[in-house]
mmCIF file of N, CA, C and O in Angstrom:
data_model
loop_
_atom_site.group_PDB
_atom_site.id
_atom_site.type_symbol
_atom_site.label_atom_id
_atom_site.label_comp_id
_atom_site.label_asym_id
_atom_site.label_seq_id
_atom_site.Cartn_x
_atom_site.Cartn_y
_atom_site.Cartn_z
ATOM 1 N N SER Q 1 3.244 11.779 1.119
ATOM 2 C CA SER Q 1 1.747 12.128 1.340
ATOM 3 C C SER Q 1 2.306 12.668 3.037
ATOM 4 O O SER Q 1 2.546 12.501 3.463
ATOM 5 N N PRO Q 2 1.002 13.979 2.463
ATOM 6 C CA PRO Q 2 1.486 14.400 4.207
ATOM 7 C C PRO Q 2 0.892 13.636 5.229
ATOM 8 O O PRO Q 2 1.170 13.554 6.843
ATOM 9 N N LYS Q 3 -0.628 12.840 4.801
ATOM 10 C CA LYS Q 3 -1.088 11.621 6.372
ATOM 11 C C LYS Q 3 -0.204 10.574 6.218
ATOM 12 O O LYS Q 3 -0.094 10.040 7.506
ATOM 13 N N HIS Q 4 0.476 9.877 4.799
ATOM 14 C CA HIS Q 4 0.711 8.524 4.832
ATOM 15 C C HIS Q 4 2.519 8.467 5.112
ATOM 16 O O HIS Q 4 2.945 7.785 4.841
ATOM 17 N N GLY Q 5 3.085 9.770 4.428
ATOM 18 C CA GLY Q 5 4.595 9.416 4.182
ATOM 19 C C GLY Q 5 5.074 9.126 3.141
ATOM 20 O O GLY Q 5 4.554 9.742 2.143
ATOM 21 N N GLN Q 6 5.993 8.593 3.112
ATOM 22 C CA GLN Q 6 6.425 8.051 1.700
ATOM 23 C C GLN Q 6 5.672 7.237 1.049
ATOM 24 O O GLN Q 6 5.112 6.134 1.907
ATOM 25 N N VAL Q 7 4.936 7.327 0.458
ATOM 26 C CA VAL Q 7 4.575 6.387 -0.766
ATOM 27 C C VAL Q 7 4.665 6.296 -2.381
ATOM 28 O O VAL Q 7 5.543 6.916 -2.834
ATOM 29 N N LEU Q 8 3.749 5.116 -2.888
ATOM 30 C CA LEU Q 8 3.750 5.335 -4.538
ATOM 31 C C LEU Q 8 2.574 5.915 -4.669
ATOM 32 O O LEU Q 8 1.455 5.465 -4.113
ATOM 33 N N HIS Q 9 2.530 6.797 -5.782
ATOM 34 C CA HIS Q 9 1.218 7.182 -6.320
ATOM 35 C C HIS Q 9 0.746 6.254 -7.627
ATOM 36 O O HIS Q 9 1.795 6.211 -8.367
ATOM 37 N N ILE Q 10 -0.083 5.943 -7.675
ATOM 38 C CA ILE Q 10 -0.600 5.240 -8.648
ATOM 39 C C ILE Q 10 -1.415 6.159 -9.541
ATOM 40 O O ILE Q 10 -2.615 6.581 -9.110
ATOM 41 N N GLN Q 11 -1.495 6.285 -10.893
ATOM 42 C CA GLN Q 11 -1.988 7.384 -11.971
ATOM 43 C C GLN Q 11 -2.099 6.427 -12.867
ATOM 44 O O GLN Q 11 -2.144 5.223 -13.261
ATOM 45 N N ASP Q 12 -3.026 6.968 -13.672
ATOM 46 C CA ASP Q 12 -3.896 6.724 -15.224
ATOM 47 C C ASP Q 12 -4.330 5.236 -14.249
ATOM 48 O O ASP Q 12 -4.821 4.823 -15.424
ATOM 49 N N VAL Q 13 -5.322 5.543 -13.910
ATOM 50 C CA VAL Q 13 -6.587 4.859 -13.344
ATOM 51 C C VAL Q 13 -7.891 5.325 -13.838
ATOM 52 O O VAL Q 13 -7.868 6.515 -13.060
ATOM 53 N N ASP Q 14 -8.700 4.822 -14.272
ATOM 54 C CA ASP Q 14 -9.997 5.452 -14.952
ATOM 55 C C ASP Q 14 -10.791 5.966 -13.679
ATOM 56 O O ASP Q 14 -11.037 4.689 -12.811
ATOM 57 N N ASN Q 15 -11.424 6.723 -13.702
ATOM 58 C CA ASN Q 15 -12.355 7.507 -12.830
ATOM 59 C C ASN Q 15 -11.685 7.082 -11.241
ATOM 60 O O ASN Q 15 -12.465 7.126 -10.152
ATOM 61 N N ARG Q 16 -10.795 7.612 -10.775
ATOM 62 C CA ARG Q 16 -9.970 7.352 -9.737
ATOM 63 C C ARG Q 16 -8.917 7.903 -9.742
ATOM 64 O O ARG Q 16 -7.954 8.640 -11.072
ATOM 65 N N SER Q 17 -8.819 8.802 -8.491
ATOM 66 C CA SER Q 17 -6.946 9.989 -8.313
ATOM 67 C C SER Q 17 -6.742 9.322 -6.983
ATOM 68 O O SER Q 17 -7.347 8.817 -6.407
ATOM 69 N N MET Q 18 -5.361 9.865 -6.687
ATOM 70 C CA MET Q 18 -5.127 10.013 -5.557
ATOM 71 C C MET Q 18 -4.924 8.716 -4.378
ATOM 72 O O MET Q 18 -5.067 7.983 -3.224
ATOM 73 N N ILE Q 19 -4.300 7.327 -5.657
ATOM 74 C CA ILE Q 19 -4.208 5.646 -4.652
ATOM 75 C C ILE Q 19 -2.818 6.205 -4.898
ATOM 76 O O ILE Q 19 -2.113 6.239 -5.225
ATOM 77 N N GLU Q 20 -2.861 5.272 -3.274
ATOM 78 C CA GLU Q 20 -1.581 5.610 -2.927
ATOM 79 C C GLU Q 20 -1.241 4.049 -2.190
ATOM 80 O O GLU Q 20 -2.090 3.263 -2.102
ATOM 81 N N ILE Q 21 -0.010 3.639 -2.562
ATOM 82 C CA ILE Q 21 0.803 2.409 -1.998
ATOM 83 C C ILE Q 21 1.043 2.756 -0.430
ATOM 84 O O ILE Q 21 2.537 3.535 -0.772
ATOM 85 N N HIS Q 22 0.590 2.732 0.316
ATOM 86 C CA HIS Q 22 1.060 3.032 1.621
ATOM 87 C C HIS Q 22 1.484 2.258 2.570
ATOM 88 O O HIS Q 22 0.603 1.415 2.695
ATOM 89 N N ALA Q 23 1.852 2.399 3.656
ATOM 90 C CA ALA Q 23 2.047 1.384 4.974
ATOM 91 C C ALA Q 23 0.906 1.197 5.876
ATOM 92 O O ALA Q 23 -0.035 2.232 5.907
ATOM 93 N N GLY Q 24 0.609 -0.177 6.254
ATOM 94 C CA GLY Q 24 -0.836 0.014 7.578
ATOM 95 C C GLY Q 24 -0.747 -1.244 7.245
ATOM 96 O O GLY Q 24 -0.461 -2.307 6.373
ATOM 97 N N ASN Q 25 -1.639 -1.643 8.577
ATOM 98 C CA ASN Q 25 -1.757 -3.374 8.719
ATOM 99 C C ASN Q 25 -2.744 -3.738 8.496
ATOM 100 O O ASN Q 25 -3.438 -4.520 7.870
ATOM 101 N N TYR Q 26 -3.934 -2.554 8.817
ATOM 102 C CA TYR Q 26 -5.426 -3.017 8.656
ATOM 103 C C TYR Q 26 -6.375 -2.322 7.876
ATOM 104 O O TYR Q 26 -5.967 -1.199 7.405
ATOM 105 N N THR Q 27 -7.590 -3.078 7.595
ATOM 106 C CA THR Q 27 -8.369 -2.717 6.667
ATOM 107 C C THR Q 27 -9.125 -0.882 6.279
ATOM 108 O O THR Q 27 -9.136 -0.946 5.992
ATOM 109 N N ARG Q 28 -9.245 -1.066 7.678
ATOM 110 C CA ARG Q 28 -10.113 0.147 8.119
ATOM 111 C C ARG Q 28 -8.654 1.171 7.732
ATOM 112 O O ARG Q 28 -9.177 2.348 7.795
ATOM 113 N N GLN Q 29 -7.273 1.317 7.564
ATOM 114 C CA GLN Q 29 -6.315 1.989 7.369
ATOM 115 C C GLN Q 29 -6.624 2.591 5.436
ATOM 116 O O GLN Q 29 -5.506 3.529 5.430
ATOM 117 N N ILE Q 30 -7.340 1.724 4.923
ATOM 118 C CA ILE Q 30 -7.298 2.465 3.659
ATOM 119 C C ILE Q 30 -8.697 2.495 3.153
ATOM 120 O O ILE Q 30 -9.750 2.059 4.006
ATOM 121 N N GLN Q 31 -8.296 3.551 2.217
ATOM 122 C CA GLN Q 31 -9.736 4.025 1.555
ATOM 123 C C GLN Q 31 -9.870 4.193 0.006
ATOM 124 O O GLN Q 31 -9.786 5.301 -0.548
ATOM 125 N N GLY Q 32 -9.481 2.670 -0.842
ATOM 126 C CA GLY Q 32 -9.188 2.705 -1.743
ATOM 127 C C GLY Q 32 -7.684 2.746 -2.251
ATOM 128 O O GLY Q 32 -7.213 2.766 -3.558
ATOM 129 N N CYS Q 33 -6.798 2.720 -1.489
ATOM 130 C CA CYS Q 33 -5.684 2.467 -1.255
ATOM 131 C C CYS Q 33 -5.067 1.082 -1.444
ATOM 132 O O CYS Q 33 -6.012 0.216 -1.068
ATOM 133 N N ILE Q 34 -3.555 0.819 -1.120
ATOM 134 C CA ILE Q 34 -3.290 -0.583 -1.466
ATOM 135 C C ILE Q 34 -2.111 -0.510 -0.033
ATOM 136 O O ILE Q 34 -1.152 0.192 -0.027
ATOM 137 N N LEU Q 35 -2.289 -1.556 0.632
ATOM 138 C CA LEU Q 35 -1.276 -1.613 2.082
ATOM 139 C C LEU Q 35 -0.376 -2.884 1.673
ATOM 140 O O LEU Q 35 -1.095 -4.387 1.113
ATOM 141 N N PRO Q 36 0.845 -2.754 1.576
ATOM 142 C CA PRO Q 36 1.867 -3.994 1.043
ATOM 143 C C PRO Q 36 1.987 -4.696 2.384
ATOM 144 O O PRO Q 36 2.175 -3.933 3.567
ATOM 145 N N GLY Q 37 2.109 -5.843 2.306
ATOM 146 C CA GLY Q 37 2.481 -6.818 3.214
ATOM 147 C C GLY Q 37 3.383 -7.884 2.948
ATOM 148 O O GLY Q 37 3.275 -8.449 1.431
ATOM 149 N N ASP Q 38 3.533 -8.945 3.688
ATOM 150 C CA ASP Q 38 4.525 -10.201 3.514
ATOM 151 C C ASP Q 38 3.605 -11.635 3.523
ATOM 152 O O ASP Q 38 3.718 -12.354 3.584
ATOM 153 N N SER Q 39 1.991 -11.191 4.731
ATOM 154 C CA SER Q 39 1.545 -12.167 4.319
ATOM 155 C C SER Q 39 0.058 -11.572 4.974
ATOM 156 O O SER Q 39 0.064 -10.483 5.398
ATOM 157 N N VAL Q 40 -0.930 -12.629 4.833
ATOM 158 C CA VAL Q 40 -2.108 -12.010 5.773
ATOM 159 C C VAL Q 40 -2.705 -12.353 6.977
ATOM 160 O O VAL Q 40 -2.309 -13.848 6.422
ATOM 161 N N LYS Q 41 -3.445 -11.593 7.775
ATOM 162 C CA LYS Q 41 -3.504 -13.099 9.115
ATOM 163 C C LYS Q 41 -4.713 -11.797 9.559
ATOM 164 O O LYS Q 41 -5.234 -10.694 9.162
ATOM 165 N N TRP Q 42 -5.427 -12.162 10.744
ATOM 166 C CA TRP Q 42 -6.354 -11.896 10.838
ATOM 167 C C TRP Q 42 -6.139 -11.186 12.496
ATOM 168 O O TRP Q 42 -5.492 -11.687 13.261
ATOM 169 N N LEU Q 43 -5.591 -10.014 12.893
ATOM 170 C CA LEU Q 43 -5.167 -9.170 13.687
ATOM 171 C C LEU Q 43 -6.181 -8.336 14.654
ATOM 172 O O LEU Q 43 -5.690 -8.789 16.155
ATOM 173 N N ASP Q 44 -7.193 -8.027 14.026
ATOM 174 C CA ASP Q 44 -7.511 -7.235 15.082
ATOM 175 C C ASP Q 44 -9.240 -7.779 15.622
ATOM 176 O O ASP Q 44 -9.659 -6.961 15.984
ATOM 177 N N GLY Q 45 -9.278 -9.079 15.112
ATOM 178 C CA GLY Q 45 -10.551 -9.798 15.761
ATOM 179 C C GLY Q 45 -11.670 -8.877 15.031
ATOM 180 O O GLY Q 45 -12.942 -9.260 15.487
ATOM 181 N N ASP Q 46 -11.784 -8.419 13.565
ATOM 182 C CA ASP Q 46 -12.815 -8.057 12.747
ATOM 183 C C ASP Q 46 -13.151 -8.885 12.010
ATOM 184 O O ASP Q 46 -14.190 -8.583 11.305
ATOM 185 N N LYS Q 47 -12.909 -10.046 11.591
ATOM 186 C CA LYS Q 47 -13.112 -11.069 10.768
ATOM 187 C C LYS Q 47 -12.675 -10.469 9.477
ATOM 188 O O LYS Q 47 -13.386 -10.840 8.033
ATOM 189 N N ILE Q 48 -11.980 -9.620 9.353
ATOM 190 C CA ILE Q 48 -11.638 -8.750 7.731
ATOM 191 C C ILE Q 48 -10.271 -9.062 7.797
ATOM 192 O O ILE Q 48 -9.059 -8.875 9.064
ATOM 193 N N PRO Q 49 -9.623 -9.919 6.833
ATOM 194 C CA PRO Q 49 -7.915 -10.376 7.052
ATOM 195 C C PRO Q 49 -7.005 -8.995 6.456
ATOM 196 O O PRO Q 49 -7.399 -8.239 6.040
ATOM 197 N N ASP Q 50 -6.173 -8.759 7.179
ATOM 198 C CA ASP Q 50 -5.234 -7.517 7.710
ATOM 199 C C ASP Q 50 -3.579 -8.038 7.148
ATOM 200 O O ASP Q 50 -3.817 -9.388 6.731
ATOM 201 N N VAL Q 51 -2.888 -7.320 6.881
ATOM 202 C CA VAL Q 51 -1.491 -7.853 6.252
ATOM 203 C C VAL Q 51 -0.594 -7.481 7.233
ATOM 204 O O VAL Q 51 -0.640 -6.730 8.443
ATOM 205 N N THR Q 52 0.592 -8.238 7.022
ATOM 206 C CA THR Q 52 1.588 -8.040 8.222
ATOM 207 C C THR Q 52 3.089 -7.257 7.470
ATOM 208 O O THR Q 52 2.669 -7.592 6.386
ATOM 209 N N ASN Q 53 3.498 -6.905 8.542
ATOM 210 C CA ASN Q 53 5.307 -6.087 8.452
ATOM 211 C C ASN Q 53 5.211 -5.509 6.760
ATOM 212 O O ASN Q 53 5.945 -5.377 5.891
ATOM 213 N N SER Q 54 3.847 -3.998 7.070
ATOM 214 C CA SER Q 54 3.863 -3.346 6.046
ATOM 215 C C SER Q 54 5.070 -2.457 5.584
ATOM 216 O O SER Q 54 5.087 -2.126 4.377
ATOM 217 N N LYS Q 55 5.449 -1.841 6.804
ATOM 218 C CA LYS Q 55 6.525 -0.852 6.796
ATOM 219 C C LYS Q 55 7.621 -1.578 5.836
ATOM 220 O O LYS Q 55 8.070 -1.090 5.326
ATOM 221 N N ASN Q 56 8.258 -2.593 6.450
ATOM 222 C CA ASN Q 56 9.297 -3.239 5.632
ATOM 223 C C ASN Q 56 9.045 -3.523 4.097
ATOM 224 O O ASN Q 56 9.937 -3.803 3.408
ATOM 225 N N THR Q 57 7.576 -4.074 4.037
ATOM 226 C CA THR Q 57 7.530 -4.395 2.650
ATOM 227 C C THR Q 57 7.445 -3.470 1.902
ATOM 228 O O THR Q 57 7.898 -3.050 0.696
ATOM 229 N N LEU Q 58 7.083 -2.098 2.146
ATOM 230 C CA LEU Q 58 6.900 -0.565 1.516
ATOM 231 C C LEU Q 58 8.491 -0.747 1.251
ATOM 232 O O LEU Q 58 8.531 0.488 0.039
ATOM 233 N N ARG Q 59 9.210 -0.164 2.265
ATOM 234 C CA ARG Q 59 10.728 -0.318 1.943
ATOM 235 C C ARG Q 59 11.238 -0.799 0.758
ATOM 236 O O ARG Q 59 11.978 -0.514 0.044
ATOM 237 N N LYS Q 60 10.870 -2.149 0.524
ATOM 238 C CA LYS Q 60 11.048 -2.632 -0.399
ATOM 239 C C LYS Q 60 11.187 -2.524 -1.693
ATOM 240 O O LYS Q 60 11.890 -2.612 -2.933
ATOM 241 N N ILE Q 61 9.678 -2.092 -1.237
ATOM 242 C CA ILE Q 61 9.135 -1.873 -2.852
ATOM 243 C C ILE Q 61 9.671 -0.508 -3.532
ATOM 244 O O ILE Q 61 10.322 -0.278 -4.422
ATOM 245 N N LEU Q 62 10.108 0.662 -2.389
ATOM 246 C CA LEU Q 62 10.325 1.940 -2.618
ATOM 247 C C LEU Q 62 12.168 1.598 -3.260
ATOM 248 O O LEU Q 62 12.314 2.429 -3.635
ATOM 249 N N LYS Q 63 12.553 0.952 -2.734
ATOM 250 C CA LYS Q 63 13.924 0.464 -3.169
ATOM 251 C C LYS Q 63 13.941 -0.205 -4.528
ATOM 252 O O LYS Q 63 14.683 0.440 -5.540
ATOM 253 N N LEU Q 64 12.967 -1.145 -4.755
ATOM 254 C CA LEU Q 64 12.855 -1.290 -6.089
ATOM 255 C C LEU Q 64 12.531 -0.411 -7.062
ATOM 256 O O LEU Q 64 12.779 -0.334 -8.111
ATOM 257 N N ALA Q 65 11.927 0.811 -6.766
ATOM 258 C CA ALA Q 65 11.440 1.967 -7.818
ATOM 259 C C ALA Q 65 12.964 2.685 -7.969
ATOM 260 O O ALA Q 65 12.808 3.629 -8.755
ATOM 261 N N GLY Q 66 13.500 2.707 -7.070
ATOM 262 C CA GLY Q 66 14.738 3.433 -7.637
ATOM 263 C C GLY Q 66 14.536 4.858 -7.183
ATOM 264 O O GLY Q 66 13.841 5.233 -6.609
ATOM 265 N N GLU Q 67 15.750 5.744 -7.822
ATOM 266 C CA GLU Q 67 15.882 6.765 -7.466
ATOM 267 C C GLU Q 67 14.549 7.679 -8.236
ATOM 268 O O GLU Q 67 14.353 9.070 -7.837
ATOM 269 N N SER Q 68 14.095 7.209 -9.483
ATOM 270 C CA SER Q 68 12.955 7.464 -10.304
ATOM 271 C C SER Q 68 11.800 7.733 -9.422
ATOM 272 O O SER Q 68 10.632 8.368 -9.812
ATOM 273 N N GLY Q 69 11.695 6.927 -8.514
ATOM 274 C CA GLY Q 69 10.649 6.513 -7.848
ATOM 275 C C GLY Q 69 9.400 6.269 -8.485
ATOM 276 O O GLY Q 69 8.457 6.216 -8.307
ATOM 277 N N THR Q 70 9.623 5.214 -9.609
ATOM 278 C CA THR Q 70 8.774 4.944 -10.924
ATOM 279 C C THR Q 70 8.787 3.417 -10.746
ATOM 280 O O THR Q 70 9.706 2.670 -10.578
ATOM 281 N N ILE Q 71 7.574 2.681 -10.557
ATOM 282 C CA ILE Q 71 7.398 1.204 -11.261
ATOM 283 C C ILE Q 71 6.297 1.178 -11.975
ATOM 284 O O ILE Q 71 5.071 2.004 -11.789
ATOM 285 N N ARG Q 72 6.488 0.703 -13.109
ATOM 286 C CA ARG Q 72 5.153 0.290 -13.954
ATOM 287 C C ARG Q 72 4.364 -0.935 -14.074
ATOM 288 O O ARG Q 72 4.872 -1.774 -13.672
ATOM 289 N N ILE Q 73 3.177 -1.048 -13.699
ATOM 290 C CA ILE Q 73 2.296 -2.336 -13.099
ATOM 291 C C ILE Q 73 1.438 -2.503 -14.705
ATOM 292 O O ILE Q 73 0.571 -1.138 -15.244
ATOM 293 N N TRP Q 74 1.604 -3.286 -15.506
ATOM 294 C CA TRP Q 74 0.522 -3.474 -16.988
ATOM 295 C C TRP Q 74 -0.245 -4.464 -16.558
ATOM 296 O O TRP Q 74 0.012 -5.392 -15.607
ATOM 297 N N SER Q 75 -1.952 -4.529 -16.817
ATOM 298 C CA SER Q 75 -2.758 -5.670 -16.647
ATOM 299 C C SER Q 75 -2.633 -6.164 -18.126
ATOM 300 O O SER Q 75 -2.567 -5.887 -19.206
#
């Protein structure tokens, strides 16, 4: 992603496009995307929960994706 660097792109979601899993800790850093983290904390005093350790958590997810860069998620 030009804006977020290395990401996972979530595809085939009805009525949605360009959903990414990208690094970021604050809810203000998302617009319909997903921020990975290893815990939830209130980091910036805005009374909205944030995530911690996002860059390292994203690296772990990308490693699981392997060279194909694909992870399947079923609901």
